[in-house]
Structures are given as C-alpha cells and as structure tokens.
mmCIF file of C-alpha atoms in Angstrom:
data_model
loop_
_atom_site.group_PDB
_atom_site.id
_atom_site.type_symbol
_atom_site.label_atom_id
_atom_site.label_comp_id
_atom_site.label_asym_id
_atom_site.label_seq_id
_atom_site.Cartn_x
_atom_site.Cartn_y
_atom_site.Cartn_z
ATOM 1 C CA MET A 1 81.810 -40.956 36.953
ATOM 2 C CA ILE A 2 83.936 -43.623 37.335
ATOM 3 C CA ALA A 3 87.282 -43.049 39.275
ATOM 4 C CA SER A 4 90.412 -42.236 37.291
ATOM 5 C CA ASN A 5 93.845 -42.445 38.032
ATOM 6 C CA LEU A 6 95.690 -41.834 34.589
ATOM 7 C CA ARG A 7 99.470 -41.865 34.330
ATOM 8 C CA HIS A 8 101.921 -40.493 31.493
ATOM 9 C CA ALA A 9 105.346 -41.105 31.408
ATOM 10 C CA LEU A 10 107.445 -38.313 30.532
ATOM 11 C CA PRO A 11 109.128 -38.081 26.828
ATOM 12 C CA SER A 12 113.262 -38.436 26.934
ATOM 13 C CA ASP A 13 113.573 -35.461 24.483
ATOM 14 C CA GLU A 14 112.293 -32.791 26.415
ATOM 15 C CA THR A 15 113.990 -29.467 25.527
ATOM 16 C CA ALA A 16 114.037 -25.797 26.551
ATOM 17 C CA SER A 17 111.277 -24.695 24.281
ATOM 18 C CA ASN A 18 108.927 -26.919 25.166
ATOM 19 C CA GLN A 19 108.756 -25.543 28.722
ATOM 20 C CA PRO A 20 105.896 -23.680 30.004
ATOM 21 C CA GLY A 21 107.413 -20.546 30.253
ATOM 22 C CA HIS A 22 108.558 -20.570 26.795
ATOM 23 C CA ARG A 23 106.611 -18.117 24.539
ATOM 24 C CA GLN A 24 105.694 -18.715 20.990
ATOM 25 C CA PRO A 25 106.151 -16.060 18.308
ATOM 26 C CA GLU A 26 102.643 -14.175 17.975
ATOM 27 C CA THR A 27 103.054 -13.549 14.150
ATOM 28 C CA ASN A 28 99.368 -12.661 13.732
ATOM 29 C CA SER A 29 96.872 -9.940 15.313
ATOM 30 C CA SER A 30 93.735 -12.033 14.635
ATOM 31 C CA ALA A 31 94.605 -14.545 17.741
ATOM 32 C CA VAL A 32 92.371 -17.277 18.502
ATOM 33 C CA ASP A 33 90.558 -16.439 21.685
ATOM 34 C CA ILE A 34 92.932 -17.902 24.357
ATOM 35 C CA PRO A 35 94.952 -16.158 26.885
ATOM 36 C CA THR A 36 98.466 -15.699 26.240
ATOM 37 C CA PRO A 37 99.785 -17.592 29.617
ATOM 38 C CA LEU A 38 97.451 -20.474 28.968
ATOM 39 C CA ALA A 39 98.187 -20.138 24.971
ATOM 40 C CA GLN A 40 101.934 -20.990 25.954
ATOM 41 C CA GLY A 41 101.203 -23.720 28.506
ATOM 42 C CA LEU A 42 99.115 -25.588 25.725
ATOM 43 C CA ASN A 43 101.795 -25.047 23.598
ATOM 44 C CA ILE A 44 100.251 -23.212 21.418
ATOM 45 C CA SER A 45 100.996 -20.636 18.519
ATOM 46 C CA ALA A 46 99.053 -16.958 18.816
ATOM 47 C CA GLU A 47 97.444 -17.727 15.850
ATOM 48 C CA GLY A 48 95.752 -20.884 17.226
ATOM 49 C CA GLY A 49 98.367 -23.128 15.473
ATOM 50 C CA PHE A 50 99.943 -26.043 17.421
ATOM 51 C CA GLY A 51 103.873 -26.384 17.603
ATOM 52 C CA ARG A 52 105.717 -29.364 16.030
ATOM 53 C CA ASN A 53 106.779 -31.428 19.337
ATOM 54 C CA GLU A 54 104.339 -34.852 19.556
ATOM 55 C CA TYR A 55 103.959 -33.584 23.045
ATOM 56 C CA THR A 56 102.067 -31.167 24.557
ATOM 57 C CA ASN A 57 102.863 -29.822 27.801
ATOM 58 C CA GLU A 58 99.788 -31.327 29.422
ATOM 59 C CA GLU A 59 101.551 -34.955 28.672
ATOM 60 C CA ARG A 60 105.198 -33.314 29.859
ATOM 61 C CA LEU A 61 104.000 -32.345 33.023
ATOM 62 C CA ASN A 62 102.626 -35.503 34.050
ATOM 63 C CA ILE A 63 98.774 -33.622 34.404
ATOM 64 C CA PRO A 64 96.446 -35.910 34.436
ATOM 65 C CA TRP A 65 93.689 -36.290 31.320
ATOM 66 C CA HIS A 66 90.810 -36.588 34.007
ATOM 67 C CA THR A 67 91.236 -33.338 35.663
ATOM 68 C CA MET A 68 91.073 -31.539 32.412
ATOM 69 C CA PRO A 69 88.123 -29.684 31.258
ATOM 70 C CA ASP A 70 86.415 -31.020 27.644
ATOM 71 C CA TRP A 71 87.987 -28.110 25.605
ATOM 72 C CA MET A 72 91.283 -28.624 26.651
ATOM 73 C CA ILE A 73 91.285 -32.396 26.128
ATOM 74 C CA LYS A 74 89.773 -31.568 22.354
ATOM 75 C CA LEU A 75 92.713 -29.147 21.668
ATOM 76 C CA SER A 76 95.158 -32.096 22.276
ATOM 77 C CA MET A 77 92.816 -34.020 20.124
ATOM 78 C CA SER A 78 92.928 -31.422 17.384
ATOM 79 C CA ARG A 79 96.576 -31.646 17.297
ATOM 80 C CA TRP A 80 96.503 -35.360 17.156
ATOM 81 C CA HIS A 81 94.190 -34.991 14.021
ATOM 82 C CA ARG A 82 95.938 -32.598 12.419
ATOM 83 C CA SER A 83 99.409 -35.110 12.375
ATOM 84 C CA LYS A 84 97.278 -38.111 11.658
ATOM 85 C CA THR A 85 98.070 -39.701 15.095
ATOM 86 C CA HIS A 86 96.349 -42.657 15.123
ATOM 87 C CA PRO A 87 93.683 -43.368 17.715
ATOM 88 C CA ASP A 88 95.574 -46.074 19.486
ATOM 89 C CA ILE A 89 98.005 -43.881 20.173
ATOM 90 C CA ALA A 90 95.783 -41.424 21.251
ATOM 91 C CA CYS A 91 94.103 -44.175 23.527
ATOM 92 C CA LYS A 92 97.398 -44.720 25.028
ATOM 93 C CA ARG A 93 98.335 -40.852 25.814
ATOM 94 C CA LEU A 94 95.034 -40.753 27.370
ATOM 95 C CA GLY A 95 95.700 -43.379 29.457
ATOM 96 C CA LEU A 96 92.627 -46.049 28.171
ATOM 97 C CA THR A 97 94.405 -48.989 27.688
ATOM 98 C CA GLU A 98 94.501 -50.210 31.383
ATOM 99 C CA GLY A 99 93.047 -49.469 34.954
ATOM 100 C CA PRO A 100 90.259 -47.300 35.870
ATOM 101 C CA ILE A 101 88.741 -45.633 32.995
ATOM 102 C CA ASP A 102 87.510 -41.775 32.982
ATOM 103 C CA LEU A 103 84.160 -41.934 31.621
ATOM 104 C CA ARG A 104 84.108 -38.990 30.234
ATOM 105 C CA VAL A 105 87.718 -39.205 28.778
ATOM 106 C CA PHE A 106 86.903 -42.506 26.746
ATOM 107 C CA ALA A 107 83.817 -41.231 25.434
ATOM 108 C CA LEU A 108 86.011 -38.178 23.967
ATOM 109 C CA TRP A 109 88.450 -40.795 22.430
ATOM 110 C CA LEU A 110 85.413 -42.581 20.716
ATOM 111 C CA TYR A 111 84.868 -38.933 18.999
ATOM 112 C CA TYR A 112 88.138 -38.876 17.874
ATOM 113 C CA VAL A 113 88.016 -42.665 16.436
ATOM 114 C CA ASP A 114 84.408 -41.347 14.558
ATOM 115 C CA ARG A 115 85.988 -38.509 13.365
ATOM 116 C CA PHE A 116 88.700 -40.687 11.420
ATOM 117 C CA GLU A 117 86.189 -43.045 10.517
ATOM 118 C CA LYS A 118 84.037 -40.486 8.786
ATOM 119 C CA GLU A 119 87.128 -39.130 7.195
ATOM 120 C CA GLY A 120 87.697 -42.131 5.689
ATOM 121 C CA LYS A 121 91.145 -42.232 7.386
ATOM 122 C CA LEU A 122 91.263 -45.481 9.238
ATOM 123 C CA SER A 123 90.242 -48.297 7.119
ATOM 124 C CA LEU A 124 90.857 -51.121 9.917
ATOM 125 C CA ILE A 125 89.310 -49.518 13.091
ATOM 126 C CA ASP A 126 86.321 -51.393 13.868
ATOM 127 C CA VAL A 127 83.783 -52.200 16.795
ATOM 128 C CA PHE A 128 86.445 -54.902 18.109
ATOM 129 C CA ASP A 129 89.370 -52.408 18.244
ATOM 130 C CA LYS A 130 87.474 -50.180 20.292
ATOM 131 C CA TYR A 131 86.071 -53.284 22.220
ATOM 132 C CA GLU A 132 89.633 -54.229 22.646
ATOM 133 C CA LYS A 133 90.661 -50.965 24.524
ATOM 134 C CA LEU A 134 88.183 -50.964 27.091
ATOM 135 C CA THR A 135 88.073 -54.707 27.707
ATOM 136 C CA THR A 136 91.845 -54.979 28.254
ATOM 137 C CA LYS A 137 93.290 -55.707 31.571
ATOM 138 C CA ARG A 138 89.618 -55.035 33.128
ATOM 139 C CA SER A 139 87.155 -57.499 34.402
ATOM 140 C CA VAL A 140 83.841 -58.427 33.143
ATOM 141 C CA GLU A 141 82.299 -56.207 35.813
ATOM 142 C CA GLU A 142 84.016 -53.295 35.299
ATOM 143 C CA VAL A 143 83.375 -53.428 32.031
ATOM 144 C CA VAL A 144 79.233 -53.947 32.485
ATOM 145 C CA THR A 145 79.458 -50.782 34.678
ATOM 146 C CA ILE A 146 81.169 -48.561 32.019
ATOM 147 C CA LEU A 147 79.210 -49.418 29.517
ATOM 148 C CA LYS A 148 76.125 -48.848 31.171
ATOM 149 C CA SER A 149 77.177 -45.259 32.083
ATOM 150 C CA LEU A 150 78.600 -44.741 28.590
ATOM 151 C CA ARG A 151 74.585 -45.250 27.386
ATOM 152 C CA ARG A 152 73.883 -42.228 29.099
ATOM 153 C CA VAL A 153 76.769 -39.755 27.782
ATOM 154 C CA LYS A 154 75.499 -38.118 24.369
ATOM 155 C CA ARG A 155 75.558 -39.658 20.896
ATOM 156 C CA MET A 156 76.668 -42.990 22.799
ATOM 157 C CA LYS A 157 73.967 -45.219 23.087
ATOM 158 C CA GLU A 158 74.306 -46.962 19.858
ATOM 159 C CA THR A 159 78.524 -47.291 20.778
ATOM 160 C CA ALA A 160 77.535 -48.604 24.327
ATOM 161 C CA LYS A 161 75.026 -50.963 22.701
ATOM 162 C CA ILE A 162 77.693 -52.471 19.944
ATOM 163 C CA LEU A 163 80.018 -52.888 22.240
ATOM 164 C CA HIS A 164 78.092 -54.285 24.854
ATOM 165 C CA LYS A 165 76.951 -56.567 22.164
ATOM 166 C CA ALA A 166 81.043 -57.592 21.572
ATOM 167 C CA LEU A 167 81.393 -58.479 25.089
ATOM 168 C CA ALA A 168 78.586 -60.933 25.252
ATOM 169 C CA ASP A 169 79.842 -62.494 21.688
ATOM 170 C CA SER A 170 83.093 -62.593 23.176
ATOM 171 C CA LEU A 171 82.004 -64.149 26.516
ATOM 172 C CA LYS A 172 79.871 -67.297 24.489
ATOM 173 C CA LEU A 173 81.895 -69.870 26.674
ATOM 174 C CA GLU A 174 81.210 -67.904 29.720
ATOM 175 C CA LEU A 175 78.250 -66.170 29.747
ATOM 176 C CA ASN A 176 77.512 -66.460 33.528
ATOM 177 C CA ALA A 177 80.316 -63.710 34.200
ATOM 178 C CA ILE A 178 78.295 -61.513 32.057
ATOM 179 C CA THR A 179 74.973 -62.369 33.691
ATOM 180 C CA SER A 180 76.628 -61.714 37.200
ATOM 181 C CA ALA A 181 78.291 -58.577 36.045
ATOM 182 C CA TRP A 182 74.731 -57.127 35.000
ATOM 183 C CA LEU A 183 73.531 -58.068 38.858
ATOM 184 C CA GLN A 184 76.222 -56.140 40.338
ATOM 185 C CA SER A 185 76.309 -53.263 37.921
ATOM 186 C CA GLY A 186 72.911 -52.394 38.303
ATOM 187 C CA TRP A 187 71.237 -53.499 34.797
ATOM 188 C CA THR A 188 67.393 -53.996 34.553
ATOM 189 C CA PRO A 189 65.827 -56.828 32.370
ATOM 190 C CA GLU A 190 64.229 -54.204 29.850
ATOM 191 C CA GLU A 191 67.762 -52.677 29.606
ATOM 192 C CA VAL A 192 69.820 -55.691 28.714
ATOM 193 C CA PHE A 193 66.554 -56.986 26.504
ATOM 194 C CA GLY A 194 67.078 -53.676 24.659
ATOM 195 C CA VAL A 195 70.683 -53.958 24.409
ATOM 196 C CA PHE A 196 70.319 -57.339 22.547
ATOM 197 C CA GLU A 197 67.282 -55.991 20.332
ATOM 198 C CA LEU A 198 65.800 -59.625 21.630
ATOM 199 C CA GLY A 199 62.499 -57.745 19.798
ATOM 200 C CA ASN A 200 63.467 -58.841 16.566
ATOM 201 C CA GLU A 201 63.517 -62.173 15.510
ATOM 202 C CA LYS A 202 66.810 -62.099 13.567
ATOM 203 C CA ASN A 203 69.001 -61.480 16.516
ATOM 204 C CA LEU A 204 67.183 -64.046 19.068
ATOM 205 C CA TYR A 205 66.965 -67.006 16.779
ATOM 206 C CA ALA A 206 70.655 -66.302 15.018
ATOM 207 C CA GLY A 207 71.854 -68.057 18.342
ATOM 208 C CA PRO A 208 69.854 -68.643 21.403
ATOM 209 C CA GLY A 209 72.809 -67.357 23.256
ATOM 210 C CA PRO A 210 72.119 -63.740 24.528
ATOM 211 C CA ALA A 211 68.364 -64.694 24.757
ATOM 212 C CA ILE A 212 68.947 -67.512 27.284
ATOM 213 C CA GLU A 213 71.059 -65.243 29.366
ATOM 214 C CA TRP A 214 68.574 -62.617 29.164
ATOM 215 C CA LEU A 215 66.053 -65.512 30.670
ATOM 216 C CA LYS A 216 69.077 -66.804 33.174
ATOM 217 C CA PHE A 217 69.364 -63.186 34.308
ATOM 218 C CA THR A 218 65.724 -62.479 35.108
ATOM 219 C CA GLU A 219 65.641 -65.661 36.883
ATOM 220 C CA LEU A 220 68.522 -65.035 38.988
ATOM 221 C CA LEU A 221 66.711 -61.266 40.170
ATOM 222 C CA ARG A 222 64.254 -63.532 41.590
ATOM 223 C CA ALA A 223 66.242 -65.718 43.044
ATOM 224 C CA GLU A 224 67.820 -62.573 44.759
ATOM 225 C CA ASN A 225 64.439 -61.242 45.293
ATOM 226 C CA ASP A 226 65.776 -58.400 43.653
ATOM 227 C CA ALA A 227 63.808 -55.074 43.173
ATOM 228 C CA ARG A 228 64.219 -55.415 39.209
ATOM 229 C CA GLN A 229 62.753 -58.828 38.997
ATOM 230 C CA ILE A 230 60.058 -59.544 36.755
ATOM 231 C CA PRO A 231 57.416 -62.309 37.027
ATOM 232 C CA ALA A 232 58.504 -65.397 34.838
ATOM 233 C CA GLU A 233 55.105 -65.298 33.280
ATOM 234 C CA ASP A 234 56.059 -61.797 31.953
ATOM 235 C CA ALA A 235 59.730 -62.587 31.232
ATOM 236 C CA ALA A 236 57.716 -65.162 28.357
ATOM 237 C CA GLN A 237 55.318 -62.840 27.467
ATOM 238 C CA LEU A 238 57.847 -60.365 26.611
ATOM 239 C CA LEU A 239 60.442 -62.415 24.739
ATOM 240 C CA LEU A 240 57.736 -64.535 22.968
ATOM 241 C CA GLY A 241 54.298 -63.381 22.984
ATOM 242 C CA ASN A 242 54.207 -60.535 20.111
ATOM 243 C CA ARG A 243 56.710 -60.883 17.703
ATOM 244 C CA PHE A 244 57.689 -64.401 16.230
ATOM 245 C CA GLY A 245 56.636 -67.081 13.971
ATOM 246 C CA ILE A 246 54.979 -69.766 15.669
ATOM 247 C CA GLU A 247 57.652 -72.365 14.464
ATOM 248 C CA ASN A 248 60.927 -70.757 15.547
ATOM 249 C CA SER A 249 59.159 -69.952 18.879
ATOM 250 C CA GLU A 250 58.493 -73.491 19.315
ATOM 251 C CA HIS A 251 62.077 -74.594 18.941
ATOM 252 C CA PHE A 252 63.525 -72.056 21.124
ATOM 253 C CA ILE A 253 60.851 -73.645 23.629
ATOM 254 C CA GLU A 254 62.023 -76.935 22.962
ATOM 255 C CA TYR A 255 65.849 -75.633 23.512
ATOM 256 C CA VAL A 256 65.154 -73.820 26.707
ATOM 257 C CA GLU A 257 63.020 -77.146 28.376
ATOM 258 C CA LYS A 258 66.266 -79.142 27.515
ATOM 259 C CA LEU A 259 68.562 -76.750 29.616
ATOM 260 C CA PRO A 260 68.147 -78.279 33.721
ATOM 261 C CA LYS A 261 68.434 -74.304 35.221
ATOM 262 C CA LEU A 262 66.092 -73.138 32.996
ATOM 263 C CA ARG A 263 63.383 -76.162 32.096
ATOM 264 C CA TYR A 264 61.167 -74.760 34.861
ATOM 265 C CA LEU A 265 60.585 -71.647 32.090
ATOM 266 C CA GLY A 266 59.235 -74.157 29.556
ATOM 267 C CA GLY A 267 55.622 -73.937 31.091
ATOM 268 C CA SER A 268 55.709 -70.084 30.840
ATOM 269 C CA LEU A 269 56.967 -69.714 27.429
ATOM 270 C CA ARG A 270 54.693 -72.088 26.118
ATOM 271 C CA ARG A 271 51.760 -69.892 28.000
ATOM 272 C CA ALA A 272 52.945 -67.253 26.394
ATOM 273 C CA LEU A 273 53.168 -68.927 23.040
ATOM 274 C CA GLU A 274 49.573 -70.211 23.271
ATOM 275 C CA LYS A 275 48.419 -66.684 23.911
ATOM 276 C CA ARG A 276 50.138 -65.663 20.966
ATOM 277 C CA LYS A 277 48.367 -68.235 18.916
ATOM 278 C CA GLU A 278 44.577 -67.470 20.313
ATOM 279 C CA ARG A 279 45.168 -63.671 19.369
ATOM 280 C CA GLY A 280 46.053 -65.019 16.071
ATOM 281 C CA ARG A 281 43.112 -67.423 15.762
ATOM 282 C CA ALA A 282 40.767 -64.349 17.202
ATOM 283 C CA LEU A 283 41.883 -61.822 14.226
ATOM 284 C CA ILE A 284 41.141 -65.059 12.076
ATOM 285 C CA ARG A 285 37.769 -65.271 13.267
ATOM 286 C CA ALA A 286 37.233 -61.732 13.344
ATOM 287 C CA ALA A 287 38.696 -61.677 9.534
ATOM 288 C CA GLU A 288 36.575 -64.661 8.587
ATOM 289 C CA LYS A 289 33.222 -62.646 10.164
ATOM 290 C CA ALA A 290 33.967 -59.078 8.446
ATOM 291 C CA LYS A 291 34.609 -60.849 5.365
ATOM 292 C CA HIS A 292 30.999 -63.165 5.322
ATOM 293 C CA ALA A 293 29.303 -59.786 6.484
ATOM 294 C CA LEU A 294 30.570 -57.872 3.331
ATOM 295 C CA LEU A 295 29.684 -60.308 1.027
ATOM 296 C CA SER A 296 26.305 -60.840 2.792
ATOM 297 C CA ASN A 297 26.132 -56.456 2.189
ATOM 298 C CA THR A 298 26.985 -57.524 -1.344
ATOM 299 C CA LEU A 299 24.031 -60.122 -2.376
ATOM 300 C CA LYS A 300 21.449 -58.047 -0.823
#
C-alpha cells in the first residue's frame, strides 16, 4: 500500500454539541449494533441516523482517514451520500487531491463515485474527473505506481485500465514520460499490452501512439537487460502475428521504419507479418485440398 499523509482542516463553526463527549438522544430501542461510545464519537444517533452537522467528528479531530478501518470510512460516506455531498467535496475531505495517496481510501472514493453514477445523480462525472483527482500535483511515476496497485483491488481492474489509457492520452506529446514510469514501477510488457488492449485492431490503428510506446518500452527493457524483457521477435509476433489485417499491418510497419530509434524493429515486424501470411496461405491450401477431396468423392 502506498504511504499516505492525509491532512484535514478543522471547521471554524465547531460547537460543543459536536464534541466527542456529547451524547446523542436515544429514541429507538432497536438501535443499530454500534457501541454507544463509538456511536457518539462518530456523531451517530442510537437509531443509526447521522446528526445534522456537515462534518463527522473524525474530520473535526483531524483523524487521518488512512488510519481508519473500511467500515468507519463507509459510515462517513453513507452520511455524505444521504446529504448528496458531491464526489469532488468528498475527494477533498478524504485528502486525495494532493500529496501521497492511500490506495485503499482512493478505491473507496471510486466506489462512492460509482454509486452516484449508477443512481443517475451525476451527469457530468466521467473518467477524466476521476483522472484529474488522481493526477493533480502528482508525477507520472506516482500515478503509474498507483494504477498498478489499483489493478489488484477488487472490482477496480477495469477502472485502473481506463485511467491508465487516459494518462497515456494526456501524454501524447511526451510519451517518454510514461515509458520511463512503466520501467520504474515494475510493469511488464504483457501488462501494458493488456491495458491498451493492443490485441484489438481498432485500438492499435485508431492511433499508433500506444503501440509505438509499447515497442519503445520493450526496447528499453532489452537495453537495460531487465528481467522483464522479451525478445524483439516475440514482441513483433505478439503485436502483429495473429490478429490484424495484412494491409493495416503493413502500414504500421512503414510507420515504425520511419522512426530512427525503432527502425531496426522493422525487420522483426516484417518477419512476424510474413509468418502470418504463410499461415494464411497454408490455411487456403488446406481448404482447397479439402474442397477438391470432397468434390472427388461426390463424383465417384
């Protein structure tokens, strides 16, 4: 888990009724199963309802969110949800807008946003809103490291993929930054390949940027003699060997051969494409042979 150093400002309108020692009236014997002292500290009534104060006592007492268990954070989020607190405000309260980030708290905030989206309460929140919260005042290396960890959080793999693609899209003019970040944060060629869905022809040829950066990444790993490296022939085979139309593949190779630092990969890519063509020709020959045999048997 990434270290967190979360800070929250004390509101100026704090009153005695909101102090941890203040006891909320108990009006229902069928109370939620929360110990009374704990309920007082959370500003929760005995019947499970939240007080009218805008801040929970955790915020007033400046208790770091990353030190709280999940259920305690979710209680605060439930209150925010009932009061229709916008995710932007929730993000600031959770200390996610700057500095080191706690992955667990960030994932809970993403769940909070998803809940609003599913209920139709937000029409303007999209992936770039989430992306901006993640990237503001953080380096590319920090963001890529966070996204790698986020992929392992339950139900967050697809969100991490979308945010990673948004990051790459925002770095079109400085993609070397993300290539370096992949190297430093332990990504493998297979992981990056999957994030950008380069096995889908639509994604590969909608724009060559991600595919080119992926090739640069594989070349960088080989230059560093990194344990994650894959041979150039294997990289070419993975990219072009099985999936894409011949014409599109040839256009892509021509593009690569114009790039000084990747020009040498043209040979590997062309060999991968030639193997693809040969497999295609073999399939055609096999189909023709089967057709001829069927016709011969029919005429007998």
